[in-house]
Amino acid sequence: MRNIVLTGFMGTGKTETAKILSRKLGIALIDADAEIEKDQQMTITEIFQRLGEVVFRDMESSVIKRLSELNNIVLATGGGVVLRKENMDLLRKNGIIVCLTASPETILRRTGPSKNRPLLQARDPLQQIKDLFEFRMPFYEQADIIIDTDNLSPLQVAEEVIKAVRSKQ
Ligand code: S3P
């Protein structure tokens, strides 16, 4: 089976959905951010604070390069993975790209209390989400499958992903 690659903005439920998909389909789950943290022995927040976003993006690209060699996995990616074409070209080779979306208000609600998203530590997080989202929309839209998660539980999202992936095979 081709890999199932979950993309989408922060707070769209990629990690939760990936866990359910892995369980339901009986295939391994890999979380790209967790791999970066393991490699670097630092949290994502520490990497952003100490080394900056560009260094983080380079780390992300090298992890994607390694993970894109694997088969038959569910891969949860960080929200910015779509920004580099090289990442997406590699992921597409043996993967189906699924993008989860949600409204900025839902994203704020889901990410609100969390301090572990450096890009959302802004004075006006809702505006920050709207601005980033608008800029990234053309990148997210290139996915093979797009699922709006606003009114769905992670379990329902996972079921939608399975249906959509099967219809594309
Ligand atoms: C980022 C999303 C984060 C993490 C990093 C940057 C982004 O992952 O990779 O903070 O640029 O959207 P999640 O989407 O899992 O929160």
GROMACS .gro file of C-alpha atoms and ligand atoms in nm:
model
  185
    1MET     CA    1   0.000   0.000   0.000
    2ARG     CA    2   0.113   0.356  -0.067
    3ASN     CA    3   0.196   0.563   0.238
    4ILE     CA    4  -0.077   0.785   0.377
    5VAL     CA    5   0.075   1.127   0.433
    6LEU     CA    6  -0.122   1.363   0.653
    7THR     CA    7  -0.061   1.732   0.591
    8GLY     CA    8  -0.247   2.041   0.707
    9PHE     CA    9  -0.229   2.342   0.931
   10MET     CA   10  -0.146   2.312   1.302
   11GLY     CA   11  -0.450   2.200   1.501
   12THR     CA   12  -0.626   2.020   1.219
   13GLY     CA   13  -0.584   1.688   1.401
   14LYS     CA   14  -0.307   1.521   1.200
   15THR     CA   15  -0.146   1.344   1.495
   16GLU     CA   16  -0.471   1.213   1.647
   17THR     CA   17  -0.604   1.105   1.309
   18ALA     CA   18  -0.277   0.934   1.222
   19LYS     CA   19  -0.292   0.730   1.544
   20ILE     CA   20  -0.642   0.607   1.462
   21LEU     CA   21  -0.550   0.531   1.101
   22SER     CA   22  -0.249   0.333   1.212
   23ARG     CA   23  -0.463   0.127   1.450
   24LYS     CA   24  -0.749   0.072   1.206
   25LEU     CA   25  -0.529  -0.016   0.909
   26GLY     CA   26  -0.269  -0.209   1.109
   27ILE     CA   27   0.022  -0.011   0.967
   28ALA     CA   28   0.303   0.177   1.140
   29LEU     CA   29   0.266   0.540   1.238
   30ILE     CA   30   0.554   0.783   1.211
   31ASP     CA   31   0.534   1.144   1.324
   32ALA     CA   32   0.787   1.364   1.144
   33ASP     CA   33   0.809   1.622   1.426
   34ALA     CA   34   0.869   1.347   1.683
   35GLU     CA   35   1.150   1.213   1.460
   36ILE     CA   36   1.311   1.559   1.448
   37GLU     CA   37   1.289   1.588   1.828
   38LYS     CA   38   1.441   1.242   1.868
   39ASP     CA   39   1.726   1.317   1.625
   40GLN     CA   40   1.805   1.652   1.782
   41GLN     CA   41   1.731   1.565   2.145
   42MET     CA   42   1.541   1.896   2.164
   43THR     CA   43   1.176   1.992   2.149
   44ILE     CA   44   1.045   2.176   1.841
   45THR     CA   45   1.011   2.489   2.057
   46GLU     CA   46   1.376   2.465   2.164
   47ILE     CA   47   1.489   2.420   1.804
   48PHE     CA   48   1.297   2.732   1.696
   49GLN     CA   49   1.428   2.933   1.993
   50ARG     CA   50   1.792   2.827   1.973
   51LEU     CA   51   1.843   2.774   1.602
   52GLY     CA   52   1.557   2.946   1.419
   53GLU     CA   53   1.298   2.844   1.164
   54VAL     CA   54   1.530   2.802   0.865
   55VAL     CA   55   1.744   2.548   1.051
   56PHE     CA   56   1.427   2.370   1.161
   57ARG     CA   57   1.308   2.355   0.796
   58ASP     CA   58   1.639   2.199   0.691
   59MET     CA   59   1.605   1.938   0.965
   60GLU     CA   60   1.248   1.874   0.856
   61SER     CA   61   1.356   1.824   0.494
   62SER     CA   62   1.624   1.575   0.589
   63VAL     CA   63   1.379   1.376   0.803
   64ILE     CA   64   1.127   1.378   0.517
   65LYS     CA   65   1.394   1.252   0.281
   66ARG     CA   66   1.464   0.958   0.510
   67LEU     CA   67   1.099   0.878   0.583
   68SER     CA   68   0.996   0.899   0.219
   69GLU     CA   69   1.202   0.584   0.156
   70LEU     CA   70   0.963   0.383   0.376
   71ASN     CA   71   0.653   0.200   0.258
   72ASN     CA   72   0.319   0.112   0.410
   73ILE     CA   73   0.317   0.376   0.683
   74VAL     CA   74   0.094   0.655   0.806
   75LEU     CA   75   0.306   0.968   0.823
   76ALA     CA   76   0.195   1.270   1.023
   77THR     CA   77   0.385   1.577   0.907
   78GLY     CA   78   0.433   1.922   1.059
   79GLY     CA   79   0.209   2.198   0.925
   80GLY     CA   80   0.489   2.367   0.730
   81VAL     CA   81   0.613   2.062   0.540
   82VAL     CA   82   0.416   2.167   0.231
   83LEU     CA   83   0.621   2.486   0.195
   84ARG     CA   84   0.914   2.312   0.028
   85LYS     CA   85   0.849   2.153  -0.308
   86GLU     CA   86   1.135   1.906  -0.255
   87ASN     CA   87   0.949   1.764   0.049
   88MET     CA   88   0.627   1.719  -0.142
   89ASP     CA   89   0.796   1.567  -0.449
   90LEU     CA   90   0.957   1.303  -0.226
   91LEU     CA   91   0.638   1.231  -0.030
   92ARG     CA   92   0.432   1.197  -0.347
   93LYS     CA   93   0.657   0.928  -0.495
   94ASN     CA   94   0.507   0.651  -0.285
   95GLY     CA   95   0.241   0.833  -0.088
   96ILE     CA   96  -0.107   0.969  -0.118
   97ILE     CA   97  -0.122   1.322   0.021
   98VAL     CA   98  -0.415   1.396   0.249
   99CYS     CA   99  -0.470   1.748   0.377
  100LEU     CA  100  -0.683   1.812   0.686
  101THR     CA  101  -0.836   2.158   0.711
  102ALA     CA  102  -1.036   2.354   0.968
  103SER     CA  103  -1.151   2.712   1.011
  104PRO     CA  104  -0.913   2.956   1.185
  105GLU     CA  105  -1.154   2.971   1.481
  106THR     CA  106  -1.147   2.592   1.522
  107ILE     CA  107  -0.768   2.593   1.491
  108LEU     CA  108  -0.742   2.857   1.762
  109ARG     CA  109  -0.971   2.657   1.989
  110ARG     CA  110  -0.769   2.340   1.936
  111THR     CA  111  -0.424   2.497   1.968
  112GLY     CA  112  -0.515   2.775   2.214
  113PRO     CA  113  -0.374   2.662   2.547
  114SER     CA  114  -0.067   2.494   2.398
  115LYS     CA  115   0.271   2.665   2.425
  116ASN     CA  116   0.446   2.417   2.200
  117ARG     CA  117   0.371   2.587   1.870
  118PRO     CA  118   0.630   2.859   1.828
  119LEU     CA  119   0.464   3.006   1.518
  120LEU     CA  120   0.143   3.076   1.709
  121GLN     CA  121   0.300   3.260   2.003
  122ALA     CA  122   0.174   3.594   1.870
  123ARG     CA  123  -0.004   3.886   2.032
  124ASP     CA  124  -0.312   3.812   1.821
  125PRO     CA  125  -0.305   3.436   1.756
  126LEU     CA  126  -0.629   3.434   1.555
  127GLN     CA  127  -0.493   3.694   1.313
  128GLN     CA  128  -0.165   3.504   1.297
  129ILE     CA  129  -0.352   3.185   1.208
  130LYS     CA  130  -0.553   3.368   0.939
  131ASP     CA  131  -0.241   3.525   0.785
  132LEU     CA  132  -0.037   3.204   0.784
  133PHE     CA  133  -0.334   3.007   0.655
  134GLU     CA  134  -0.395   3.245   0.367
  135PHE     CA  135  -0.030   3.232   0.265
  136ARG     CA  136  -0.020   2.853   0.284
  137MET     CA  137  -0.355   2.778   0.122
  138PRO     CA  138  -0.211   2.728  -0.231
  139PHE     CA  139   0.034   2.475  -0.089
  140TYR     CA  140  -0.225   2.280   0.109
  141GLU     CA  141  -0.458   2.276  -0.191
  142GLN     CA  142  -0.218   2.059  -0.388
  143ALA     CA  143  -0.310   1.752  -0.180
  144ASP     CA  144  -0.475   1.450  -0.345
  145ILE     CA  145  -0.751   1.448  -0.083
  146ILE     CA  146  -0.877   1.739   0.131
  147ILE     CA  147  -1.093   1.678   0.438
  148ASP     CA  148  -1.265   1.951   0.637
  149THR     CA  149  -1.242   1.848   1.003
  150ASP     CA  150  -1.447   2.131   1.156
  151ASN     CA  151  -1.745   1.920   1.257
  152LEU     CA  152  -1.582   1.579   1.277
  153SER     CA  153  -1.423   1.384   1.560
  154PRO     CA  154  -1.076   1.237   1.496
  155LEU     CA  155  -1.242   0.897   1.452
  156GLN     CA  156  -1.479   1.036   1.189
  157VAL     CA  157  -1.188   1.209   1.015
  158ALA     CA  158  -0.997   0.880   1.006
  159GLU     CA  159  -1.301   0.704   0.857
  160GLU     CA  160  -1.328   0.974   0.588
  161VAL     CA  161  -0.959   0.937   0.509
  162ILE     CA  162  -0.993   0.559   0.469
  163LYS     CA  163  -1.295   0.598   0.239
  164ALA     CA  164  -1.122   0.861   0.027
  165VAL     CA  165  -0.793   0.670   0.005
  166ARG     CA  166  -0.974   0.350  -0.101
  167SER     CA  167  -1.166   0.535  -0.371
  168LYS     CA  168  -0.836   0.658  -0.517
  169GLN     CA  169  -0.672   0.314  -0.535
  170S3P     C1  170   0.470   2.403   1.210
  170S3P     C2  171   0.386   2.306   1.262
  170S3P     C3  172   0.424   2.221   1.375
  170S3P     C4  173   0.577   2.207   1.385
  170S3P     C5  174   0.640   2.342   1.386
  170S3P     C6  175   0.608   2.425   1.262
  170S3P     C7  176   0.421   2.487   1.098
  170S3P     O1  177   0.363   2.091   1.361
  170S3P     O2  178   0.625   2.132   1.276
  170S3P     O3  179   0.597   2.408   1.502
  170S3P     O4  180   0.504   2.555   1.035
  170S3P     O5  181   0.300   2.485   1.069
  170S3P     P1  182   0.205   2.063   1.382
  170S3P     O6  183   0.138   2.099   1.254
  170S3P     O7  184   0.199   1.917   1.410
  170S3P     O8  185   0.161   2.148   1.497
   0.00000   0.00000   0.00000
